[in-house]
Short mmCIF file of C-alpha atoms in Angstrom, two decimals:
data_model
loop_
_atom_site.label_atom_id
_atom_site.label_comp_id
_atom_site.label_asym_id
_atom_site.label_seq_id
_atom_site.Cartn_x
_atom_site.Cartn_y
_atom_site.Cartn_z
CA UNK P 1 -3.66 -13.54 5.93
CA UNK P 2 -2.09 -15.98 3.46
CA UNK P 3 -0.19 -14.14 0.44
CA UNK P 4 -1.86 -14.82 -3.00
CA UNK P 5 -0.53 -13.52 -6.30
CA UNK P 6 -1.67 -13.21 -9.63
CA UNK P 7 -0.08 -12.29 -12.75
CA UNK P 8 -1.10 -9.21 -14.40
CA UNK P 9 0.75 -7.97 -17.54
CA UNK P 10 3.67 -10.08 -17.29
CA UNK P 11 4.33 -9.39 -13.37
CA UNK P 12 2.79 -10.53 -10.45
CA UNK P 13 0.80 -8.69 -8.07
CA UNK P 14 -0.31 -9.28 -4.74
CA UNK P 15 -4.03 -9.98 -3.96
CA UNK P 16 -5.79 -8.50 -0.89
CA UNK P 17 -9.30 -9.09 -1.64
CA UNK P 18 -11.63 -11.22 -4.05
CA UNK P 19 -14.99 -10.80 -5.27
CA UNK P 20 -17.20 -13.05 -7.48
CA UNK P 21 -20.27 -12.24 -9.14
CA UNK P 22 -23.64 -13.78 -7.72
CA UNK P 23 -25.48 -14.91 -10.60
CA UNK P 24 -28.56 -15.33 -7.93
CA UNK P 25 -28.25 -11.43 -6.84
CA UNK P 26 -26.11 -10.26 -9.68
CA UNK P 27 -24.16 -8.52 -6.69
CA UNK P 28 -20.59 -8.66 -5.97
CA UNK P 29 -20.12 -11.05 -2.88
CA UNK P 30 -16.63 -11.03 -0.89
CA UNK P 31 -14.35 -14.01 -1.27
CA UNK P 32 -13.33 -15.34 2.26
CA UNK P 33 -11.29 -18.36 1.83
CA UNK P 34 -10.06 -19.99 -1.52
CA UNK P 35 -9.15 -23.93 -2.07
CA UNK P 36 -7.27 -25.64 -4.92
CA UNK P 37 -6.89 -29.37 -5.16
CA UNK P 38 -3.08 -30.68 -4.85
CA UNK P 39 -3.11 -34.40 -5.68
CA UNK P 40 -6.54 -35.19 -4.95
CA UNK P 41 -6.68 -33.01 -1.69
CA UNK P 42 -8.41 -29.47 -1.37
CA UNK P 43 -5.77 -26.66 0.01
CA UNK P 44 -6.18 -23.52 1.71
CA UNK P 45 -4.13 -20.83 -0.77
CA UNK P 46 -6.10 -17.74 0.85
CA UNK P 47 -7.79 -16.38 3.84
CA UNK P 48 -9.06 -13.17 3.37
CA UNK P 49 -8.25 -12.35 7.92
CA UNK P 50 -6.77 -14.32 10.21
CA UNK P 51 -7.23 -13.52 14.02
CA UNK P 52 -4.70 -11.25 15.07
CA UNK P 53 -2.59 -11.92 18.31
CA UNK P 54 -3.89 -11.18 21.33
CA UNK P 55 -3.01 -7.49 22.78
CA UNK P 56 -3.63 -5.44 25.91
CA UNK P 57 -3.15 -2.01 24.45
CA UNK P 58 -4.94 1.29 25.38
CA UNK P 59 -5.96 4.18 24.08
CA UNK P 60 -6.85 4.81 20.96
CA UNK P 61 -6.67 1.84 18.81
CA UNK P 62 -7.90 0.77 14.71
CA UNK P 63 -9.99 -1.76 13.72
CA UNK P 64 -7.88 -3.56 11.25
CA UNK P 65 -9.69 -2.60 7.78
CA UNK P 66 -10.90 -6.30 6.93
CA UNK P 67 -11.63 -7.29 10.96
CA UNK P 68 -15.31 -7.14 11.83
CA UNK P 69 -15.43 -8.36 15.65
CA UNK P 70 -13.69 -8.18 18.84
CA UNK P 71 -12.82 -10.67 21.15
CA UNK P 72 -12.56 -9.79 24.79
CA UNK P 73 -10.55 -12.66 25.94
CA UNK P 74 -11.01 -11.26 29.95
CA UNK P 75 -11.42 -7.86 30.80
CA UNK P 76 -12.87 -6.05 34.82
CA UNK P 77 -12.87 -2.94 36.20
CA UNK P 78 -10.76 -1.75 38.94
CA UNK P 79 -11.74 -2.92 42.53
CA UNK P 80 -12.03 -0.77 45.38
CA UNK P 81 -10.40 -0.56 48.52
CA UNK P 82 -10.70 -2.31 51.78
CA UNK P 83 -10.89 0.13 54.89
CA UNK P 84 -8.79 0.78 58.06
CA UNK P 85 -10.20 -0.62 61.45
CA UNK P 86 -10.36 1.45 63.95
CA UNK P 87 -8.43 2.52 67.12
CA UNK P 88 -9.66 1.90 70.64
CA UNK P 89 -12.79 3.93 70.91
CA UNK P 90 -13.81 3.21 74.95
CA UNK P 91 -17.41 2.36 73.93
CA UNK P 92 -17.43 -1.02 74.66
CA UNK P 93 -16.31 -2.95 71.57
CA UNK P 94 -13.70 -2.72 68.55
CA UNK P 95 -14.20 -2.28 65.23
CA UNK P 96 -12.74 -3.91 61.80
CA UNK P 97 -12.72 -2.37 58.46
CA UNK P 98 -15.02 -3.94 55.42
CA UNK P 99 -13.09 -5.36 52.81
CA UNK P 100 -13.69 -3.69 48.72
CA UNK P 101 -15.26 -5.08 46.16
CA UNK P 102 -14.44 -6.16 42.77
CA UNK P 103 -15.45 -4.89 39.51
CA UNK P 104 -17.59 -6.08 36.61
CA UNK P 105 -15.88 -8.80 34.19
CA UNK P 106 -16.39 -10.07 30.87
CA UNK P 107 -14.61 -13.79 29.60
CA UNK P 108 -14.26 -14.15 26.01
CA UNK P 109 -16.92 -12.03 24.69
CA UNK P 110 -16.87 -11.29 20.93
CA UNK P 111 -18.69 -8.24 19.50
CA UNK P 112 -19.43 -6.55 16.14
CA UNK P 113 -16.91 -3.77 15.41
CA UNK P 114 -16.85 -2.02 12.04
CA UNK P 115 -12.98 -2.26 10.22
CA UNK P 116 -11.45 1.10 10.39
CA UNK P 117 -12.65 2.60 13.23
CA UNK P 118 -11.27 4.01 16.58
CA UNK P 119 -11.75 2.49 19.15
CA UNK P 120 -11.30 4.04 22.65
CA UNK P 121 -10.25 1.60 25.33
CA UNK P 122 -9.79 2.07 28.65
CA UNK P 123 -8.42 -0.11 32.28
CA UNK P 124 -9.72 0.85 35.74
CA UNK P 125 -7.45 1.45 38.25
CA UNK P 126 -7.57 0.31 41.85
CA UNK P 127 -9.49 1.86 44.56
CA UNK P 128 -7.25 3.59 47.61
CA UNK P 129 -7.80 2.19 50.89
CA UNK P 130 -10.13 3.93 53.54
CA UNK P 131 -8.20 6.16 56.09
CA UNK P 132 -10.28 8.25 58.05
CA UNK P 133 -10.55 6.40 61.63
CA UNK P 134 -13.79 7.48 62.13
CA UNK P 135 -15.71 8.65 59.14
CA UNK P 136 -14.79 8.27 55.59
CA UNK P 137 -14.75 6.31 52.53
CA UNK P 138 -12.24 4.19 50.42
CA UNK P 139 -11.87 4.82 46.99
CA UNK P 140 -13.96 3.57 44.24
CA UNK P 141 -12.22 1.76 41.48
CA UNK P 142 -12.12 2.24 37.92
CA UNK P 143 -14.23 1.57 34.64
CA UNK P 144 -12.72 -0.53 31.96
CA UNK P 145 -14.52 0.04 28.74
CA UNK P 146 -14.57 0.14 25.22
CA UNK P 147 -16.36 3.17 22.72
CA UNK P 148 -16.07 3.48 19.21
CA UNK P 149 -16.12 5.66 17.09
CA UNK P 150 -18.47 3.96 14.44
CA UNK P 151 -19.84 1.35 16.59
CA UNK P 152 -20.53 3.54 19.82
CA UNK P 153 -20.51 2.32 23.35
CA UNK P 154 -19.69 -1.29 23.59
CA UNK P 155 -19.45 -1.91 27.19
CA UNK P 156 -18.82 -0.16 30.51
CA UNK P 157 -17.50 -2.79 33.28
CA UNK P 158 -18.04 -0.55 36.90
CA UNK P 159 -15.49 -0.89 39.02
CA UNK P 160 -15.81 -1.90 42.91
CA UNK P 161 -17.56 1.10 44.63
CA UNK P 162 -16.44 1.76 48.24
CA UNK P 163 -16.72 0.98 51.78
CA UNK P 164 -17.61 3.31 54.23
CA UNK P 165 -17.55 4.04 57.98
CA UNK P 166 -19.24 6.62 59.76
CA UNK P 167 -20.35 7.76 63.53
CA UNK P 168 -17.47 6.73 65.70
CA UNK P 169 -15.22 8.57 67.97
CA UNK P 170 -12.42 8.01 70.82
CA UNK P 171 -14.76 8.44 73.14
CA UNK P 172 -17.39 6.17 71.44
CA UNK P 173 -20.04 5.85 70.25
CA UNK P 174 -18.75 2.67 68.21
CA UNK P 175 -18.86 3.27 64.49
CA UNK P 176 -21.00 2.28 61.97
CA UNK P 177 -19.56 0.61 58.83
CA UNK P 178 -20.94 0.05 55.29
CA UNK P 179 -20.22 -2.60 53.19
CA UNK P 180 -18.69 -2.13 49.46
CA UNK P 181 -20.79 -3.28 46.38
CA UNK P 182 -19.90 -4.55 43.23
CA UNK P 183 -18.98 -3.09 39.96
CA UNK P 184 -22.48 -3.24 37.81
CA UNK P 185 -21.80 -4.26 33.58
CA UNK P 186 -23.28 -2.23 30.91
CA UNK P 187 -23.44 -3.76 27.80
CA UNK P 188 -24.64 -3.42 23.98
CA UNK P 189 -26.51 -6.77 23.65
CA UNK P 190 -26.86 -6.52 20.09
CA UNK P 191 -23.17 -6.23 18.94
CA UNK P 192 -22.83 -9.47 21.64
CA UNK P 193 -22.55 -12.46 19.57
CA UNK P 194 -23.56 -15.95 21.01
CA UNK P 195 -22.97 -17.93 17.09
CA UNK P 196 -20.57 -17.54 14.58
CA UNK P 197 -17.41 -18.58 12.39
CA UNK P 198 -14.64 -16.55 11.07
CA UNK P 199 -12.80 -16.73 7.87
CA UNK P 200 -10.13 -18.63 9.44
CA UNK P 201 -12.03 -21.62 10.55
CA UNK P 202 -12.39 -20.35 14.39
CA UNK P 203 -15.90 -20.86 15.78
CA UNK P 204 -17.92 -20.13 19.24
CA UNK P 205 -17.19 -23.96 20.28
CA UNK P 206 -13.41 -23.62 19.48
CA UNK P 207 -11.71 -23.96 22.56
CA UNK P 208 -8.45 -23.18 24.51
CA UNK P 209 -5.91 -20.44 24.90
CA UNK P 210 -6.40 -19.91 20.95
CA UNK P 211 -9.94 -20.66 20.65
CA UNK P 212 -12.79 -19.32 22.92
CA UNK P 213 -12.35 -20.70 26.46
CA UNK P 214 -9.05 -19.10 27.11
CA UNK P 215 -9.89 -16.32 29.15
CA UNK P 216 -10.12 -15.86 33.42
CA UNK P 217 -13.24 -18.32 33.89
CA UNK P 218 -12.41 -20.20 31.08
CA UNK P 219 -16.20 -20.28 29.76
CA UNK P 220 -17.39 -18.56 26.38
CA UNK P 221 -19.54 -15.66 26.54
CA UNK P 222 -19.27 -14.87 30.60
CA UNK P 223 -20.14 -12.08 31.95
CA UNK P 224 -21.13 -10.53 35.33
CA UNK P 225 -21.49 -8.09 38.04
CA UNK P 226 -18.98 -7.24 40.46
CA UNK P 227 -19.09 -8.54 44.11
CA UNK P 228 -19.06 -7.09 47.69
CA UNK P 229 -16.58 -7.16 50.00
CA UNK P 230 -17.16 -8.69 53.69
CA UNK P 231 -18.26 -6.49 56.24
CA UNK P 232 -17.25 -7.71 59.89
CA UNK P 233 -18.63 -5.06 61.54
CA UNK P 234 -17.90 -4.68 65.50
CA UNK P 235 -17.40 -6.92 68.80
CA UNK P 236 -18.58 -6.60 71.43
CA UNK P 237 -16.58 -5.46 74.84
CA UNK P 238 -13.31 -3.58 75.39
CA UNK P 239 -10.62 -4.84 73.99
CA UNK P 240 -12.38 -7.43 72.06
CA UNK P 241 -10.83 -9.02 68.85
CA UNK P 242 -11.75 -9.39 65.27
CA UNK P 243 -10.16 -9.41 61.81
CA UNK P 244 -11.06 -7.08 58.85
CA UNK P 245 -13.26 -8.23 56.24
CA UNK P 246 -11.82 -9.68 53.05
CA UNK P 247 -12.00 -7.63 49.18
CA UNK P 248 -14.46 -8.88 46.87
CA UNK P 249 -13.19 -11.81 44.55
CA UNK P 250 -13.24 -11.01 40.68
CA UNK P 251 -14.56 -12.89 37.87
CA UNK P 252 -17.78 -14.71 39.39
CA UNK P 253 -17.69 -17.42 42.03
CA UNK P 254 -16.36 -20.23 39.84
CA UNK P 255 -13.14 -22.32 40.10
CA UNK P 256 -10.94 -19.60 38.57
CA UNK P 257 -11.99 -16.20 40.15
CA UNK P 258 -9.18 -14.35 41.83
CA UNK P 259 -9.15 -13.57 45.45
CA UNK P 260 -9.85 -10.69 47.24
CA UNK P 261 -7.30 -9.15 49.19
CA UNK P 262 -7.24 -10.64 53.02
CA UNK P 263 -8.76 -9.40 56.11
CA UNK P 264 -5.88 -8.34 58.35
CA UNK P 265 -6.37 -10.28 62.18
CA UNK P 266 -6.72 -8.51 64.80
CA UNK P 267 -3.79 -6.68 66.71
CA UNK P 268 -2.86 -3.85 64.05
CA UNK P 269 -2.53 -5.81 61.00
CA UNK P 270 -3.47 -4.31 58.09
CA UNK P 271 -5.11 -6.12 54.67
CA UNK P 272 -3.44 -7.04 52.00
CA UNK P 273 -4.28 -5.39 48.29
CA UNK P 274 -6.50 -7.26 45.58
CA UNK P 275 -5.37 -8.36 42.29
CA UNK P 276 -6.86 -8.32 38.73
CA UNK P 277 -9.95 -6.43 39.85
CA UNK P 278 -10.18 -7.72 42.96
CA UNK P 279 -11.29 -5.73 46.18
CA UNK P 280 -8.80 -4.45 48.86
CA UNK P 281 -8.75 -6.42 52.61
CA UNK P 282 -9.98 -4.31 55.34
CA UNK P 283 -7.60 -4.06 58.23
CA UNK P 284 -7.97 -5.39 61.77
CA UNK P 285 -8.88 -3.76 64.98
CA UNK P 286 -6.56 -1.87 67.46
CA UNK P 287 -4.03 -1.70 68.73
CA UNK P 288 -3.02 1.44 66.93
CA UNK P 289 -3.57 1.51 63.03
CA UNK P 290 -4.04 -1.17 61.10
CA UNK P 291 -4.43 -0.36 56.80
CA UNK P 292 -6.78 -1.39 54.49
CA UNK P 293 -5.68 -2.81 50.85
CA UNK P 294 -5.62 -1.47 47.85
CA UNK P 295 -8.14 -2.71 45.12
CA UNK P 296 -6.59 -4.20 42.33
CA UNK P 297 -6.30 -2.48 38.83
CA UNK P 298 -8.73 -3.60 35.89
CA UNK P 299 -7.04 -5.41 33.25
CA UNK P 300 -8.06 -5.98 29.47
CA UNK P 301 -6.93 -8.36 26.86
CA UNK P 302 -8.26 -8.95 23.15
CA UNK P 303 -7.72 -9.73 19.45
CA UNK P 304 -9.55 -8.95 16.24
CA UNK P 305 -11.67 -11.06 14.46
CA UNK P 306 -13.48 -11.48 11.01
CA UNK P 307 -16.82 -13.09 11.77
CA UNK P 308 -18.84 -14.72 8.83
#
């Protein structure tokens, strides 16, 4: 905010806020930005909030008192893990483990906050990979989210839910596996806003790292679900090959979504762990073990506004 003094009693005092008086209403209205002409030109001499930098913190966290919206820069849930393939079961075929899935994302979303409050944010960690040869599940990732205290639940981003396999066994019969699914957004529509401006001269259309097209997809106001890891499933015959499946990518389908974690090949090569909400690889078939990935951790980052 820019400094602005006046002089009261013969010393000068710092001004936070203004008010005028509305001859229309007869109500005192708040003064956002002031002007003064130097030389024939209009200058800015106060803001009343300026868009603070952007952070990443956790926890429990203020509204600054004059701020009346957040923006979510990018923000998804964890993703889950991939799953292991399996070990030679002598029924006939091989099996490869379904890759995790990725959680639900937001990309520079702004929403109504009240100043003052608490808010309680939250990152979703990654899903563990699958483990059990046979039967099993891998872990789920997850839920990013922000609650406050004032303004209540603003959104809930699911993270990947697992993969599964059941049914198999050394001696056969082959196992069945079940594909992950995608982290599902909950959101308060009407603290989402689609139009505004704020008191320092920022508005929906602004764009870049400083405006509103900074974030993962690079696109205001994105949003969206999660999405499944691939499931390979079996081959057919002993000894047959085939990779694992790869995690779920995060942040939609577009140009700048992160990558799942690989599919390991066949031959006891396990997947490789997602990123930024991404889903875990599933691992290949035998010979002997070969790992799923880890789903990668949920990540948040966002700055306070003052809407208008």
């Amino acid at each position: 905010m820019t400094q602005f003094y006046v002089k009261d009693g013969g010393s000068f005092r710092e001004v936070s806020e203004f008010f005028i008086r509305d001859g229309t209403s007869f109500t005192n209205k708040t003064v956002t930005n002031i002007f003064v002409k130097d030389s024939g030109n209009w200058r800015e001499v106060f803001t009343l909030f300026t868009a603070t930098s952007y952070s990443s913190t956790t926890g429990s966290v203020t509204v600054p008192a004059l701020a009346n919206a957040i923006h979510i820069q990018r923000a998804v849930g964890g993703g889950s893990g991939g799953y292991r393939g399996a070990d030679y079961d002598k029924a006939g075929g091989e099996s490869a483990g379904p890759g995790g899935a990725s959680g639900a994302y937001l990309s520079d979303v702004v929403m109504r906050v009240t100043g003052g409050e608490q808010l309680t944010i939250n990152v979703g960690s990654g899903g563990s990979a699958g483990t059990g040869v046979y039967s099993g599940n891998s872990g789920a990732g997850g839920n990013t989210s922000i609650s406050g205290s004032v303004s209540g639940a603003l959104f809930t981003l699911q993270g990947g839910q697992p993969a599964s396999v059941s049914g198999g066994g050394v001696q056969g019969p082959l196992r069945s596996n079940t594909a992950s699914t995608g982290g599902t957004l909950t959101i308060d529509a009407s603290k989402r806003l689609a139009t505004f401006s704020t008191t320092d001269g920022l508005t929906q259309a602004s764009t870049g790292s400083s405006g509103f097209t900074g974030g993962q997809t690079q696109s205001f106001n994105d949003s969206g679900a999660g999405a499944a890891g691939a499931n390979p499933g079996n081959c057919g015959g002993d000894n047959c090959t085939i990779g694992g499946g790869d995690g779920g990518d995060s942040y939609g389908s577009g140009g700048n979504n992160i990558s799942g974690g690989s599919g390991g090949p066949n031959g006891n090569t396990s997947g490789s762990a997602g990123t930024q909400g991404s889903g875990g690889g599933g691992g290949g078939t035998e010979p002997g073990s070969s790992s799923g990935g880890a789903g990668g951790a949920g990540e948040i980052t966002y700055r306070f506004l003052r809407t208008t």
